[in-house]
mmCIF file of C-alpha atoms in Angstrom:
data_model
loop_
_atom_site.group_PDB
_atom_site.id
_atom_site.type_symbol
_atom_site.label_atom_id
_atom_site.label_comp_id
_atom_site.label_asym_id
_atom_site.label_seq_id
_atom_site.Cartn_x
_atom_site.Cartn_y
_atom_site.Cartn_z
ATOM 1 C CA UNK A 446 -25.671 -13.045 20.203
ATOM 2 C CA UNK A 447 -22.087 -12.386 19.135
ATOM 3 C CA UNK A 448 -21.117 -9.532 16.846
ATOM 4 C CA UNK A 449 -18.084 -9.850 14.580
ATOM 5 C CA UNK A 450 -17.334 -6.458 13.114
ATOM 6 C CA UNK A 451 -15.369 -5.931 9.914
ATOM 7 C CA UNK A 452 -11.707 -5.011 9.960
ATOM 8 C CA UNK A 453 -12.311 -1.339 9.113
ATOM 9 C CA UNK A 454 -13.905 0.683 11.874
ATOM 10 C CA UNK A 455 -17.141 2.452 10.987
ATOM 11 C CA UNK A 456 -15.700 5.469 12.832
ATOM 12 C CA UNK A 457 -13.284 5.942 9.907
ATOM 13 C CA UNK A 458 -16.316 7.231 7.973
ATOM 14 C CA UNK A 459 -16.032 10.347 10.152
ATOM 15 C CA UNK A 460 -12.773 11.123 8.304
ATOM 16 C CA UNK A 461 -14.584 11.262 4.930
ATOM 17 C CA UNK A 462 -15.422 14.631 3.408
ATOM 18 C CA UNK A 463 -18.798 13.314 2.230
ATOM 19 C CA UNK A 464 -21.433 12.213 4.726
ATOM 20 C CA UNK A 465 -23.279 10.002 2.224
ATOM 21 C CA UNK A 466 -23.777 6.629 3.843
ATOM 22 C CA UNK A 467 -22.610 7.824 7.214
ATOM 23 C CA UNK A 468 -22.691 4.923 9.600
ATOM 24 C CA UNK A 469 -21.779 2.130 7.161
ATOM 25 C CA UNK A 470 -19.763 1.507 3.984
ATOM 26 C CA UNK A 471 -22.394 -0.198 1.845
ATOM 27 C CA UNK A 472 -24.506 2.920 1.278
ATOM 28 C CA UNK A 473 -21.414 5.030 0.622
ATOM 29 C CA UNK A 474 -20.074 2.610 -1.990
ATOM 30 C CA UNK A 475 -23.517 2.053 -3.512
ATOM 31 C CA UNK A 476 -24.013 5.805 -4.002
ATOM 32 C CA UNK A 477 -20.536 6.932 -5.049
ATOM 33 C CA UNK A 478 -18.579 3.991 -6.485
ATOM 34 C CA UNK A 479 -19.209 2.324 -9.827
ATOM 35 C CA UNK A 480 -18.930 -1.431 -10.268
ATOM 36 C CA UNK A 481 -15.769 -0.932 -12.352
ATOM 37 C CA UNK A 482 -14.213 1.161 -9.575
ATOM 38 C CA UNK A 483 -15.067 -1.456 -6.954
ATOM 39 C CA UNK A 484 -13.561 -4.284 -9.020
ATOM 40 C CA UNK A 485 -10.441 -2.172 -9.603
ATOM 41 C CA UNK A 486 -9.972 -1.830 -5.853
ATOM 42 C CA UNK A 487 -10.316 -5.600 -5.480
ATOM 43 C CA UNK A 488 -7.601 -5.981 -8.134
ATOM 44 C CA UNK A 489 -5.381 -3.602 -6.184
ATOM 45 C CA UNK A 490 -5.821 -5.815 -3.123
ATOM 46 C CA UNK A 491 -4.455 -8.822 -5.022
ATOM 47 C CA UNK A 492 -1.590 -7.664 -7.275
ATOM 48 C CA UNK A 493 0.636 -9.831 -9.435
ATOM 49 C CA UNK A 494 3.893 -11.031 -7.925
ATOM 50 C CA UNK A 495 7.154 -11.883 -9.667
ATOM 51 C CA UNK A 496 9.862 -14.148 -8.309
ATOM 52 C CA UNK A 497 13.136 -13.358 -10.026
ATOM 53 C CA UNK A 498 16.550 -14.634 -8.955
ATOM 54 C CA UNK A 499 15.244 -15.393 -5.442
ATOM 55 C CA UNK A 500 13.643 -11.941 -5.075
ATOM 56 C CA UNK A 501 9.902 -11.322 -4.804
ATOM 57 C CA UNK A 502 8.341 -8.156 -6.222
ATOM 58 C CA UNK A 503 4.765 -6.929 -6.636
ATOM 59 C CA UNK A 504 3.693 -5.749 -10.069
ATOM 60 C CA UNK A 505 0.581 -4.017 -11.368
ATOM 61 C CA UNK A 506 0.806 -6.333 -14.407
ATOM 62 C CA UNK A 507 3.256 -9.254 -14.336
ATOM 63 C CA UNK A 508 3.023 -9.667 -18.125
ATOM 64 C CA UNK A 509 4.798 -6.316 -18.523
ATOM 65 C CA UNK A 510 7.748 -7.215 -16.268
ATOM 66 C CA UNK A 511 11.081 -6.844 -18.075
ATOM 67 C CA UNK A 512 13.937 -8.331 -16.006
ATOM 68 C CA UNK A 513 16.627 -6.644 -18.101
ATOM 69 C CA UNK A 514 15.205 -3.220 -17.133
ATOM 70 C CA UNK A 515 14.957 -4.029 -13.426
ATOM 71 C CA UNK A 516 18.398 -4.308 -11.946
ATOM 72 C CA UNK A 517 18.728 -6.035 -8.604
ATOM 73 C CA UNK A 518 19.832 -2.887 -6.809
ATOM 74 C CA UNK A 519 18.128 -1.316 -3.861
ATOM 75 C CA UNK A 520 18.641 1.530 -1.439
ATOM 76 C CA UNK A 521 19.474 1.457 2.217
ATOM 77 C CA UNK A 522 19.621 4.352 4.659
ATOM 78 C CA UNK A 523 23.102 4.255 6.199
ATOM 79 C CA UNK A 524 22.605 7.263 8.460
ATOM 80 C CA UNK A 525 19.892 9.857 8.887
ATOM 81 C CA UNK A 526 18.869 10.856 5.390
ATOM 82 C CA UNK A 527 21.822 9.264 3.561
ATOM 83 C CA UNK A 528 20.849 6.625 1.004
ATOM 84 C CA UNK A 529 23.316 4.213 -0.572
ATOM 85 C CA UNK A 530 22.894 1.484 -3.153
ATOM 86 C CA UNK A 531 22.741 -2.077 -1.887
ATOM 87 C CA UNK A 532 22.535 -5.489 -3.534
ATOM 88 C CA UNK A 533 21.283 -7.403 -0.481
ATOM 89 C CA UNK A 534 17.986 -9.181 -1.129
ATOM 90 C CA UNK A 535 16.334 -7.421 1.814
ATOM 91 C CA UNK A 536 17.358 -3.956 0.594
ATOM 92 C CA UNK A 537 16.467 -4.679 -3.044
ATOM 93 C CA UNK A 538 13.003 -5.993 -2.135
ATOM 94 C CA UNK A 539 12.378 -3.283 0.446
ATOM 95 C CA UNK A 540 13.233 -0.613 -2.140
ATOM 96 C CA UNK A 541 11.566 -2.136 -5.206
ATOM 97 C CA UNK A 542 8.337 -2.993 -3.318
ATOM 98 C CA UNK A 543 7.701 0.521 -1.997
ATOM 99 C CA UNK A 544 4.156 1.710 -2.645
ATOM 100 C CA UNK A 545 3.566 5.408 -1.914
ATOM 101 C CA UNK A 546 -0.082 5.601 -0.902
ATOM 102 C CA UNK A 547 -0.730 9.334 -1.156
ATOM 103 C CA UNK A 548 1.326 9.692 -4.363
ATOM 104 C CA UNK A 549 -0.639 6.823 -5.915
ATOM 105 C CA UNK A 550 -3.967 8.646 -5.789
ATOM 106 C CA UNK A 551 -4.509 11.386 -8.346
ATOM 107 C CA UNK A 552 -8.076 12.067 -7.201
ATOM 108 C CA UNK A 553 -8.859 13.449 -3.752
ATOM 109 C CA UNK A 554 -12.063 14.777 -2.242
ATOM 110 C CA UNK A 555 -12.111 18.588 -2.100
ATOM 111 C CA UNK A 556 -11.640 19.757 1.466
ATOM 112 C CA UNK A 557 -10.203 23.294 1.357
ATOM 113 C CA UNK A 558 -10.962 23.936 5.025
ATOM 114 C CA UNK A 559 -8.726 21.087 6.222
ATOM 115 C CA UNK A 560 -5.231 22.333 7.101
ATOM 116 C CA UNK A 561 -2.094 20.393 6.148
ATOM 117 C CA UNK A 562 -1.100 18.087 8.998
ATOM 118 C CA UNK A 563 1.753 15.916 7.754
ATOM 119 C CA UNK A 564 3.400 14.894 4.440
ATOM 120 C CA UNK A 565 1.177 17.374 2.570
ATOM 121 C CA UNK A 566 -2.070 15.832 3.857
ATOM 122 C CA UNK A 567 -4.810 16.911 6.213
ATOM 123 C CA UNK A 568 -5.005 14.909 9.431
ATOM 124 C CA UNK A 569 -8.063 13.064 8.142
ATOM 125 C CA UNK A 570 -6.427 12.143 4.806
ATOM 126 C CA UNK A 571 -3.215 11.145 6.588
ATOM 127 C CA UNK A 572 -5.178 8.770 8.829
ATOM 128 C CA UNK A 573 -7.070 7.412 5.806
ATOM 129 C CA UNK A 574 -3.758 6.775 3.978
ATOM 130 C CA UNK A 575 -2.510 4.797 6.979
ATOM 131 C CA UNK A 576 -5.787 2.889 7.151
ATOM 132 C CA UNK A 577 -5.503 2.079 3.442
ATOM 133 C CA UNK A 578 -1.861 0.966 3.867
ATOM 134 C CA UNK A 579 -2.864 -1.312 6.753
ATOM 135 C CA UNK A 580 -5.584 -2.926 4.642
ATOM 136 C CA UNK A 581 -3.265 -3.341 1.639
ATOM 137 C CA UNK A 582 -0.791 -5.024 4.011
ATOM 138 C CA UNK A 583 -3.493 -7.360 5.278
ATOM 139 C CA UNK A 584 -4.533 -8.482 1.790
ATOM 140 C CA UNK A 585 -1.034 -8.600 0.311
ATOM 141 C CA UNK A 586 0.171 -10.780 3.207
ATOM 142 C CA UNK A 587 -2.565 -13.254 2.389
ATOM 143 C CA UNK A 588 -1.811 -13.109 -1.355
ATOM 144 C CA UNK A 589 1.925 -13.584 -0.742
ATOM 145 C CA UNK A 590 1.213 -16.515 1.560
ATOM 146 C CA UNK A 591 -0.935 -18.123 -1.133
ATOM 147 C CA UNK A 592 1.768 -17.669 -3.789
ATOM 148 C CA UNK A 593 4.782 -18.409 -1.581
ATOM 149 C CA UNK A 594 3.646 -20.598 1.332
ATOM 150 C CA UNK A 595 7.249 -21.457 2.235
ATOM 151 C CA UNK A 596 8.353 -17.791 2.539
ATOM 152 C CA UNK A 597 7.799 -15.278 5.331
ATOM 153 C CA UNK A 598 7.465 -11.558 4.567
ATOM 154 C CA UNK A 599 7.930 -8.468 6.702
ATOM 155 C CA UNK A 600 5.837 -5.353 5.984
ATOM 156 C CA UNK A 601 6.610 -1.761 6.909
ATOM 157 C CA UNK A 602 4.409 1.331 6.819
ATOM 158 C CA UNK A 603 6.256 4.623 7.216
ATOM 159 C CA UNK A 604 6.378 8.249 6.122
ATOM 160 C CA UNK A 605 8.919 9.228 3.442
ATOM 161 C CA UNK A 606 10.324 5.733 2.954
ATOM 162 C CA UNK A 607 13.721 5.680 1.233
ATOM 163 C CA UNK A 608 13.341 7.952 -1.832
ATOM 164 C CA UNK A 609 9.518 8.076 -1.810
ATOM 165 C CA UNK A 610 7.381 10.802 -0.282
ATOM 166 C CA UNK A 611 4.367 10.525 1.970
ATOM 167 C CA UNK A 612 2.690 7.507 3.542
ATOM 168 C CA UNK A 613 4.363 4.403 2.084
ATOM 169 C CA UNK A 614 4.340 0.677 2.572
ATOM 170 C CA UNK A 615 6.828 -1.958 1.523
ATOM 171 C CA UNK A 616 7.698 -5.590 2.149
ATOM 172 C CA UNK A 617 10.611 -8.009 1.916
ATOM 173 C CA UNK A 618 11.407 -11.633 2.661
ATOM 174 C CA UNK A 619 12.711 -12.568 6.083
#
């Protein structure tokens, strides 16, 4: 017998505030997540992409993209903490594709006994944000490959990326 475990370790359940479904994700989701919430997460794992003037950007809704409002300017860190505008494709994509994980969520589980560890998060929530960013990266790489099979993308997960706060991810074309 061979066992092929999923890409998210069951041990990450130990980071959850709730112990419902401890040991596996199916019971947790079945008890606490509605069908609409589950489908929304699937939608988040496969966002819309826009290719504009050789640049590739992710969008929550491509139908709402307005090129005249989105200048092809990005930011680059020239020295520690100093940001300057840049028009290079790499810098524009890296800046415009930033997704701040912990700023994205407006709902968090109450855990008043967990002290702040880093970027305003408890150690458990910080690790969960990184886990979420890694999974987003995994799915977005696949989605980008499907949409742009001839292009190669680089992903980055970091704290306080450019002008965003907290655990962030971004990507750009190589």
